[in-house]
């Protein structure tokens, strides 16, 4: 079994390198692609789940550090239940009561999260082997991943052709372009589920990270974490991140929504000037290393999740144990349960339409 460590020494700046990452449960070979930009910033992506396995970016002294959680070989991802770094589909986050109605027909999905469907069902896109292709990029290194999700897969209608392009730019950004087409009316909500800790591996919890979210409203949830349909003002709540605020300041507050989420596990309604235009969604700064992450997206929402379900039972890269709140996720998305919420922005995709969304994770540092 090949491991990250065994996959070789640091790659040449401005290069893409391929190594074996092991085998999927069905015997398919899984590769690990390492994209290195001209500054030596490096992202490793697995064809299993399209997972971002590692992402090494500089701190304020120029020292590279891995800022995402993950595993050393494909086996960790095969047994993973936390969606570390993966592409999520066909429908990111939850669909209430594991069903929805489209064109008068009820579609029944797997109940893989209590009564609900989470992140595409029992075998979401995070458990698929994607077809890789190195493609040219104007400003950096790019890897295309494609996957065909069959009509009826996990209960969803329509053959869906999915294409995800990861581009590591020379300005230290990881850009993700998601596209898809279908041959029947369906629903779609693609995202990436990277768990970030900007202080680097094994550095404890993320409560000291400083977060800003460009949202005036969020979508409160019920006890199954399904949105109630309300768009609630963040003003006067622990969900007000309109000004830079420590993640930890209000995470244990006596607030109904914080209690339901076990911390933050909520969709924020992004403030945006024009739909479909890429805008800043969130900014995170880590004071010890000075690392800054900005998330830009064309999506209307972002799920801020504080790793509340991580419980120390999983050992990741370098034998580090992933404990509660040792990472945060910022999953760009359409709102959870949109197929059952006619007032939320639509997640329908019909034949002849092209689904295209873009999210950019930009890295920099601050003194
Ligand atoms: C999303 C969900 C969380 C949790 C994680 C994966 O962020 O909103 O509730 O399921 O995925 O563990």
CSV table of C-alpha atoms and ligand atoms in Angstrom, one decimal:
chain,number,residue,atom,x,y,z
A,1,UNK,CA,0.0,0.0,0.0
A,2,UNK,CA,1.5,3.3,-1.0
A,3,UNK,CA,1.4,6.1,1.5
A,4,UNK,CA,1.8,9.9,1.2
A,5,UNK,CA,5.2,9.6,2.8
A,6,UNK,CA,6.2,6.9,0.3
A,7,UNK,CA,4.9,8.9,-2.6
A,8,UNK,CA,8.2,10.8,-2.8
A,9,UNK,CA,10.1,13.9,-2.0
A,10,UNK,CA,8.8,17.5,-2.6
A,11,UNK,CA,7.9,18.0,-6.2
A,12,UNK,CA,9.5,20.6,-8.6
A,13,UNK,CA,7.8,24.0,-8.6
A,14,UNK,CA,5.3,24.3,-11.4
A,15,UNK,CA,4.7,20.6,-11.8
A,16,UNK,CA,2.1,17.8,-11.4
A,17,UNK,CA,3.2,14.4,-10.2
A,18,UNK,CA,1.2,11.2,-10.1
A,19,UNK,CA,1.7,8.3,-7.6
A,20,UNK,CA,-0.3,5.3,-6.6
A,21,UNK,CA,-2.5,5.9,-3.5
A,22,UNK,CA,-3.8,2.3,-3.3
A,23,UNK,CA,-6.9,0.5,-4.4
A,24,UNK,CA,-10.6,1.1,-4.0
A,25,UNK,CA,-12.7,-1.7,-2.5
A,26,UNK,CA,-13.8,-2.8,-6.0
A,27,UNK,CA,-10.1,-3.2,-7.0
A,28,UNK,CA,-9.8,-0.1,-9.1
A,29,UNK,CA,-6.4,1.7,-8.9
A,30,UNK,CA,-6.5,5.0,-7.1
A,31,UNK,CA,-4.0,7.7,-7.9
A,32,UNK,CA,-2.7,10.6,-5.9
A,33,UNK,CA,-1.9,13.8,-8.0
A,34,UNK,CA,0.4,16.4,-6.4
A,35,UNK,CA,0.1,19.8,-8.0
A,36,UNK,CA,2.9,22.2,-7.0
A,37,UNK,CA,2.8,25.9,-8.0
A,38,UNK,CA,5.8,28.1,-8.7
A,39,UNK,CA,6.0,29.1,-5.0
A,40,UNK,CA,6.2,25.5,-3.8
A,41,UNK,CA,2.7,25.5,-2.5
A,42,UNK,CA,1.3,22.0,-2.9
A,43,UNK,CA,-2.0,20.3,-3.1
A,44,UNK,CA,-2.5,16.5,-3.2
A,45,UNK,CA,-5.7,15.2,-4.7
A,46,UNK,CA,-6.9,11.6,-4.8
A,47,UNK,CA,-9.0,10.1,-7.6
A,48,UNK,CA,-10.9,8.3,-4.9
A,49,UNK,CA,-13.6,10.8,-3.8
A,50,UNK,CA,-11.8,13.6,-5.5
A,51,UNK,CA,-10.4,14.2,-2.1
A,52,UNK,CA,-8.0,17.0,-1.2
A,53,UNK,CA,-5.6,14.9,0.8
A,54,UNK,CA,-3.1,17.6,1.8
A,55,UNK,CA,-2.7,21.3,1.1
A,56,UNK,CA,0.6,22.9,2.1
A,57,UNK,CA,0.7,26.7,2.3
A,58,UNK,CA,3.2,29.1,3.9
A,59,UNK,CA,2.9,30.8,7.3
A,60,UNK,CA,4.0,34.4,7.9
A,61,UNK,CA,7.7,33.2,7.9
A,62,UNK,CA,7.3,31.3,4.7
A,63,UNK,CA,7.2,27.9,6.4
A,64,UNK,CA,4.9,25.5,4.6
A,65,UNK,CA,2.4,23.6,6.7
A,66,UNK,CA,-0.5,21.2,5.8
A,67,UNK,CA,-3.8,23.0,6.6
A,68,UNK,CA,-6.2,20.2,5.9
A,69,UNK,CA,-7.1,17.0,7.8
A,70,UNK,CA,-7.0,13.6,6.0
A,71,UNK,CA,-5.4,10.2,5.7
A,72,UNK,CA,-2.1,8.8,4.5
A,73,UNK,CA,-3.6,6.2,2.1
A,74,UNK,CA,-6.9,5.5,0.4
A,75,UNK,CA,-7.9,3.0,3.1
A,76,UNK,CA,-8.6,5.8,5.5
A,77,UNK,CA,-11.0,7.4,3.0
A,78,UNK,CA,-12.7,4.1,2.3
A,79,UNK,CA,-13.7,3.7,6.0
A,80,UNK,CA,-14.2,7.5,6.6
A,81,UNK,CA,-17.6,8.7,7.8
A,82,UNK,CA,-16.6,12.4,8.2
A,83,UNK,CA,-16.2,13.2,4.5
A,84,UNK,CA,-12.6,14.5,5.0
A,85,UNK,CA,-11.6,16.7,2.0
A,86,UNK,CA,-14.0,15.0,-0.4
A,87,UNK,CA,-16.2,16.1,-3.3
A,88,UNK,CA,-19.8,15.9,-2.1
A,89,UNK,CA,-22.7,15.0,-4.4
A,90,UNK,CA,-25.1,14.4,-5.9
A,91,UNK,CA,-26.6,16.6,-3.1
A,92,UNK,CA,-24.4,18.3,-0.5
A,93,UNK,CA,-25.8,18.4,3.1
A,94,UNK,CA,-29.3,17.1,4.1
A,95,UNK,CA,-32.5,16.3,2.3
A,96,UNK,CA,-35.3,16.0,4.9
A,97,UNK,CA,-37.1,12.6,5.4
A,98,UNK,CA,-34.9,11.2,2.6
A,99,UNK,CA,-37.3,12.2,-0.1
A,100,UNK,CA,-38.4,15.0,-2.4
A,101,UNK,CA,-41.0,15.6,-5.1
A,102,UNK,CA,-39.9,16.6,-8.6
A,103,UNK,CA,-42.4,17.1,-11.5
A,104,UNK,CA,-45.1,15.4,-9.3
A,105,UNK,CA,-43.0,12.3,-8.7
A,106,UNK,CA,-41.7,11.3,-5.2
A,107,UNK,CA,-38.0,10.2,-5.1
A,108,UNK,CA,-36.9,8.1,-2.2
A,109,UNK,CA,-33.3,8.3,-1.0
A,110,UNK,CA,-31.3,6.5,1.7
A,111,UNK,CA,-31.8,7.5,5.3
A,112,UNK,CA,-28.1,7.7,6.2
A,113,UNK,CA,-28.4,10.4,8.8
A,114,UNK,CA,-31.3,9.6,11.2
A,115,UNK,CA,-34.5,10.1,9.1
A,116,UNK,CA,-32.6,12.2,6.5
A,117,UNK,CA,-30.2,11.9,3.6
A,118,UNK,CA,-26.8,13.4,4.1
A,119,UNK,CA,-24.2,14.2,1.4
A,120,UNK,CA,-25.7,12.1,-1.4
A,121,UNK,CA,-26.6,9.0,0.5
A,122,UNK,CA,-24.9,5.7,1.3
A,123,UNK,CA,-22.4,5.9,-1.5
A,124,UNK,CA,-22.0,9.6,-2.4
A,125,UNK,CA,-19.5,11.0,-4.9
A,126,UNK,CA,-17.0,10.9,-2.0
A,127,UNK,CA,-16.8,7.1,-2.4
A,128,UNK,CA,-16.5,7.1,-6.2
A,129,UNK,CA,-13.4,6.7,-8.2
A,130,UNK,CA,-13.1,9.7,-10.5
A,131,UNK,CA,-11.4,9.7,-13.9
A,132,UNK,CA,-8.4,12.1,-13.9
A,133,UNK,CA,-6.8,14.2,-16.6
A,134,UNK,CA,-4.1,16.7,-16.3
A,135,UNK,CA,-5.2,19.8,-18.2
A,136,UNK,CA,-3.4,23.1,-19.0
A,137,UNK,CA,-4.0,26.1,-16.8
A,138,UNK,CA,-3.1,29.7,-17.6
A,139,UNK,CA,-1.9,30.5,-14.1
A,140,UNK,CA,-0.8,27.3,-12.3
A,141,UNK,CA,-1.5,23.5,-12.4
A,142,UNK,CA,-4.9,21.9,-13.1
A,143,UNK,CA,-6.4,18.5,-12.7
A,144,UNK,CA,-9.8,17.5,-14.2
A,145,UNK,CA,-11.9,14.8,-12.5
A,146,UNK,CA,-14.9,13.4,-14.2
A,147,UNK,CA,-17.6,11.0,-13.0
A,148,UNK,CA,-20.8,9.6,-14.5
A,149,UNK,CA,-23.6,9.2,-11.9
A,150,UNK,CA,-26.1,6.8,-13.3
A,151,UNK,CA,-29.9,7.4,-13.5
A,152,UNK,CA,-31.3,6.1,-10.2
A,153,UNK,CA,-27.9,6.1,-8.4
A,154,UNK,CA,-28.7,6.6,-4.7
A,155,UNK,CA,-32.3,7.2,-5.8
A,156,UNK,CA,-31.7,10.4,-7.8
A,157,UNK,CA,-33.1,10.7,-11.4
A,158,UNK,CA,-31.1,11.3,-14.5
A,159,UNK,CA,-27.7,10.3,-15.8
A,160,UNK,CA,-25.5,13.0,-14.6
A,161,UNK,CA,-22.1,13.9,-16.2
A,162,UNK,CA,-20.0,15.6,-13.6
A,163,UNK,CA,-16.7,17.4,-14.1
A,164,UNK,CA,-14.7,19.0,-11.3
A,165,UNK,CA,-11.5,21.0,-12.1
A,166,UNK,CA,-9.0,21.7,-9.4
A,167,UNK,CA,-6.6,24.5,-10.2
A,168,UNK,CA,-3.7,25.4,-7.9
A,169,UNK,CA,-2.8,28.9,-9.0
A,170,UNK,CA,0.5,30.7,-8.8
A,171,UNK,CA,-1.1,33.2,-6.5
A,172,UNK,CA,-1.6,30.5,-3.9
A,173,UNK,CA,-5.3,29.8,-4.5
A,174,UNK,CA,-7.1,26.5,-4.9
A,175,UNK,CA,-9.9,27.0,-7.4
A,176,UNK,CA,-12.6,24.5,-7.8
A,177,UNK,CA,-14.9,24.5,-10.9
A,178,UNK,CA,-17.9,22.2,-10.7
A,179,UNK,CA,-19.9,21.5,-13.9
A,180,UNK,CA,-22.6,19.0,-14.8
A,181,UNK,CA,-25.3,18.1,-17.3
A,182,UNK,CA,-28.2,15.7,-17.0
A,183,UNK,CA,-30.6,13.7,-19.3
A,184,UNK,CA,-33.6,14.0,-17.0
A,185,UNK,CA,-34.8,16.7,-14.6
A,186,UNK,CA,-32.8,16.2,-11.3
A,187,UNK,CA,-31.5,18.1,-8.3
A,188,UNK,CA,-27.8,18.8,-7.7
A,189,UNK,CA,-25.7,20.5,-5.0
A,190,UNK,CA,-21.9,19.9,-5.2
A,191,UNK,CA,-19.3,21.0,-2.7
A,192,UNK,CA,-15.9,20.1,-1.2
A,193,UNK,CA,-15.7,19.0,2.4
A,194,UNK,CA,-12.2,20.0,3.4
A,195,UNK,CA,-11.5,20.3,7.1
A,196,UNK,CA,-9.1,23.2,7.8
A,197,UNK,CA,-6.8,24.0,10.7
A,198,UNK,CA,-4.7,26.9,9.6
A,199,UNK,CA,-2.3,26.4,12.5
A,200,UNK,CA,-1.2,23.1,11.0
A,201,UNK,CA,-1.3,19.4,11.9
A,202,UNK,CA,-1.8,18.5,15.6
A,203,UNK,CA,-2.2,22.0,16.7
A,204,UNK,CA,-5.4,21.5,18.8
A,205,UNK,CA,-8.7,23.1,18.3
A,206,UNK,CA,-9.7,25.9,15.9
A,207,UNK,CA,-11.4,28.1,18.6
A,208,UNK,CA,-8.7,30.7,18.3
A,209,UNK,CA,-9.2,31.3,14.6
A,210,UNK,CA,-10.7,34.6,13.7
A,211,UNK,CA,-13.7,34.3,11.3
A,212,UNK,CA,-15.7,36.7,9.2
A,213,UNK,CA,-18.7,35.6,7.2
A,214,UNK,CA,-20.4,37.8,4.6
A,215,UNK,CA,-23.9,37.0,5.7
A,216,UNK,CA,-26.7,38.9,7.4
A,217,UNK,CA,-28.9,35.8,7.7
A,218,UNK,CA,-28.6,32.1,8.4
A,219,UNK,CA,-31.0,29.2,8.0
A,220,UNK,CA,-32.0,27.9,11.5
A,221,UNK,CA,-32.5,24.1,11.8
A,222,UNK,CA,-34.7,21.6,13.6
A,223,UNK,CA,-33.3,18.7,15.8
A,224,UNK,CA,-32.4,16.7,12.7
A,225,UNK,CA,-30.4,19.7,11.3
A,226,UNK,CA,-33.0,20.3,8.6
A,227,UNK,CA,-33.6,24.0,7.9
A,228,UNK,CA,-37.0,25.2,9.1
A,229,UNK,CA,-37.4,27.4,6.1
A,230,UNK,CA,-36.8,30.6,8.0
A,231,UNK,CA,-34.1,33.0,7.0
A,232,UNK,CA,-33.1,34.5,10.4
A,233,UNK,CA,-31.1,37.7,11.0
A,234,UNK,CA,-27.7,37.0,12.5
A,235,UNK,CA,-27.8,40.3,14.4
A,236,UNK,CA,-27.8,39.8,18.2
A,237,UNK,CA,-27.1,36.0,17.8
A,238,UNK,CA,-23.9,33.9,18.0
A,239,UNK,CA,-24.1,33.6,14.2
A,240,UNK,CA,-23.1,37.2,13.7
A,241,UNK,CA,-19.7,37.0,12.1
A,242,UNK,CA,-20.1,40.2,10.0
A,243,UNK,CA,-17.0,41.5,11.9
A,244,UNK,CA,-13.9,39.4,12.5
A,245,UNK,CA,-14.7,37.3,15.6
A,246,UNK,CA,-13.0,34.3,17.3
A,247,UNK,CA,-14.7,31.1,16.4
A,248,UNK,CA,-14.7,30.1,20.1
A,249,UNK,CA,-16.2,33.2,21.7
A,250,UNK,CA,-19.8,32.1,21.5
A,251,UNK,CA,-19.6,28.4,20.5
A,252,UNK,CA,-20.8,27.2,23.9
A,253,UNK,CA,-23.4,29.8,24.4
A,254,UNK,CA,-26.9,29.1,25.7
A,255,UNK,CA,-28.5,29.5,22.4
A,256,UNK,CA,-31.1,27.1,20.9
A,257,UNK,CA,-29.5,26.9,17.5
A,258,UNK,CA,-25.9,26.4,18.9
A,259,UNK,CA,-27.3,23.6,21.1
A,260,UNK,CA,-29.0,21.9,18.1
A,261,UNK,CA,-25.8,22.0,16.1
A,262,UNK,CA,-23.6,21.0,19.0
A,263,UNK,CA,-21.7,24.2,18.0
A,264,UNK,CA,-21.8,25.7,14.5
A,265,UNK,CA,-23.3,23.5,11.8
A,266,UNK,CA,-25.4,25.9,9.9
A,267,UNK,CA,-25.9,27.3,6.4
A,268,UNK,CA,-25.3,31.1,6.1
A,269,UNK,CA,-27.1,33.1,3.5
A,270,UNK,CA,-24.4,35.0,1.6
A,271,UNK,CA,-24.8,38.6,1.0
A,272,UNK,CA,-24.2,39.2,-2.7
A,273,UNK,CA,-24.5,41.9,-5.2
A,274,UNK,CA,-25.3,39.8,-8.2
A,275,UNK,CA,-26.4,36.2,-8.4
A,276,UNK,CA,-23.8,33.9,-10.0
A,277,UNK,CA,-21.0,36.4,-9.7
A,278,UNK,CA,-18.0,35.3,-7.6
A,279,UNK,CA,-17.9,37.1,-4.3
A,280,UNK,CA,-16.1,36.9,-1.0
A,281,UNK,CA,-18.0,34.5,1.3
A,282,UNK,CA,-15.7,34.1,4.4
A,283,UNK,CA,-12.3,35.0,5.7
A,284,UNK,CA,-10.4,33.1,8.4
A,285,UNK,CA,-7.2,34.3,10.1
A,286,UNK,CA,-5.0,32.2,12.4
A,287,UNK,CA,-3.1,34.5,14.8
A,288,UNK,CA,-0.1,32.2,15.7
A,289,UNK,CA,0.9,31.5,12.1
A,290,UNK,CA,-0.6,34.5,10.4
A,291,UNK,CA,-2.2,32.2,7.8
A,292,UNK,CA,-5.3,33.7,6.1
A,293,UNK,CA,-7.9,31.8,4.1
A,294,UNK,CA,-10.5,33.6,2.0
A,295,UNK,CA,-13.4,31.7,0.5
A,296,UNK,CA,-14.8,33.1,-2.7
A,297,UNK,CA,-17.8,31.5,-4.4
A,298,UNK,CA,-20.7,31.8,-6.9
A,299,UNK,CA,-22.9,29.9,-4.5
A,300,UNK,CA,-25.7,31.5,-2.4
A,301,UNK,CA,-24.8,29.7,0.8
A,302,UNK,CA,-22.0,28.4,3.0
A,303,UNK,CA,-22.1,25.7,5.7
A,304,UNK,CA,-20.0,26.6,8.6
A,305,UNK,CA,-19.2,23.4,10.5
A,306,UNK,CA,-16.9,23.3,13.5
A,307,UNK,CA,-16.0,19.6,13.6
A,308,UNK,CA,-18.5,19.0,16.4
A,309,UNK,CA,-18.8,15.3,15.5
A,310,UNK,CA,-15.1,14.6,15.6
A,311,UNK,CA,-14.5,12.6,18.7
A,312,UNK,CA,-10.9,11.5,18.8
A,313,UNK,CA,-11.8,8.0,17.5
A,314,UNK,CA,-10.2,8.6,14.1
A,315,UNK,CA,-6.4,8.8,13.5
A,316,UNK,CA,-5.3,10.7,10.4
A,317,UNK,CA,-2.1,11.7,8.7
A,318,UNK,CA,1.0,11.3,10.8
A,319,UNK,CA,-1.0,9.4,13.5
A,320,UNK,CA,-2.7,12.6,14.6
A,321,UNK,CA,-6.0,12.0,16.4
A,322,UNK,CA,-8.9,14.1,15.2
A,323,UNK,CA,-10.6,15.5,18.3
A,324,UNK,CA,-13.7,17.6,18.6
A,325,UNK,CA,-13.4,21.0,17.0
A,326,UNK,CA,-9.8,20.4,15.7
A,327,UNK,CA,-10.9,21.7,12.3
A,328,UNK,CA,-13.6,23.8,10.6
A,329,UNK,CA,-15.4,23.4,7.3
A,330,UNK,CA,-16.7,26.1,5.0
A,331,UNK,CA,-18.7,24.2,2.5
A,332,UNK,CA,-20.0,26.4,-0.3
A,333,UNK,CA,-23.4,25.3,-1.4
A,334,UNK,CA,-27.1,25.8,-2.2
A,335,UNK,CA,-29.1,25.6,1.0
A,336,UNK,CA,-29.7,22.2,2.7
A,337,UNK,CA,-33.1,20.6,1.9
A,338,UNK,CA,-33.8,23.0,-1.0
A,339,UNK,CA,-35.6,20.2,-3.0
A,340,UNK,CA,-38.3,20.4,-0.3
A,341,UNK,CA,-38.1,24.2,0.3
A,342,UNK,CA,-39.7,26.0,-2.7
A,343,UNK,CA,-38.7,29.4,-1.3
A,344,UNK,CA,-35.0,28.5,-1.3
A,345,UNK,CA,-32.9,29.1,-4.4
A,346,UNK,CA,-33.6,26.2,-6.8
A,347,UNK,CA,-31.3,23.2,-7.0
A,348,UNK,CA,-33.0,21.7,-10.1
A,349,UNK,CA,-31.0,20.9,-13.2
A,350,UNK,CA,-32.8,20.0,-16.4
A,351,UNK,CA,-31.6,18.6,-19.7
A,352,UNK,CA,-30.1,21.3,-21.9
A,353,UNK,CA,-29.0,23.3,-18.9
A,354,UNK,CA,-25.3,23.5,-17.7
A,355,UNK,CA,-24.6,23.5,-14.0
A,356,UNK,CA,-21.5,25.5,-13.3
A,357,UNK,CA,-20.3,26.8,-9.9
A,358,UNK,CA,-16.9,28.1,-8.8
A,359,UNK,CA,-15.3,28.2,-5.4
A,360,UNK,CA,-11.8,29.6,-4.6
A,361,UNK,CA,-9.8,29.0,-1.4
A,362,UNK,CA,-7.2,31.8,-1.4
A,363,UNK,CA,-4.3,31.7,0.9
A,364,UNK,CA,-2.1,34.5,2.2
A,365,UNK,CA,-0.6,35.7,5.5
A,366,UNK,CA,-0.9,38.6,7.8
A,367,UNK,CA,1.8,40.0,10.2
B,1,LIG,C1,-21.7,18.6,7.2
B,1,LIG,C2,-22.9,18.5,8.1
B,1,LIG,C3,-22.5,18.1,9.5
B,1,LIG,C4,-21.7,16.8,9.4
B,1,LIG,C5,-20.6,17.0,8.5
B,1,LIG,C6,-19.9,15.6,8.3
B,1,LIG,O1,-21.0,19.7,7.6
B,1,LIG,O2,-23.7,19.7,8.1
B,1,LIG,O3,-23.7,18.0,10.3
B,1,LIG,O4,-22.6,15.8,9.0
B,1,LIG,O5,-21.0,17.4,7.2
B,1,LIG,O6,-19.6,15.0,9.5
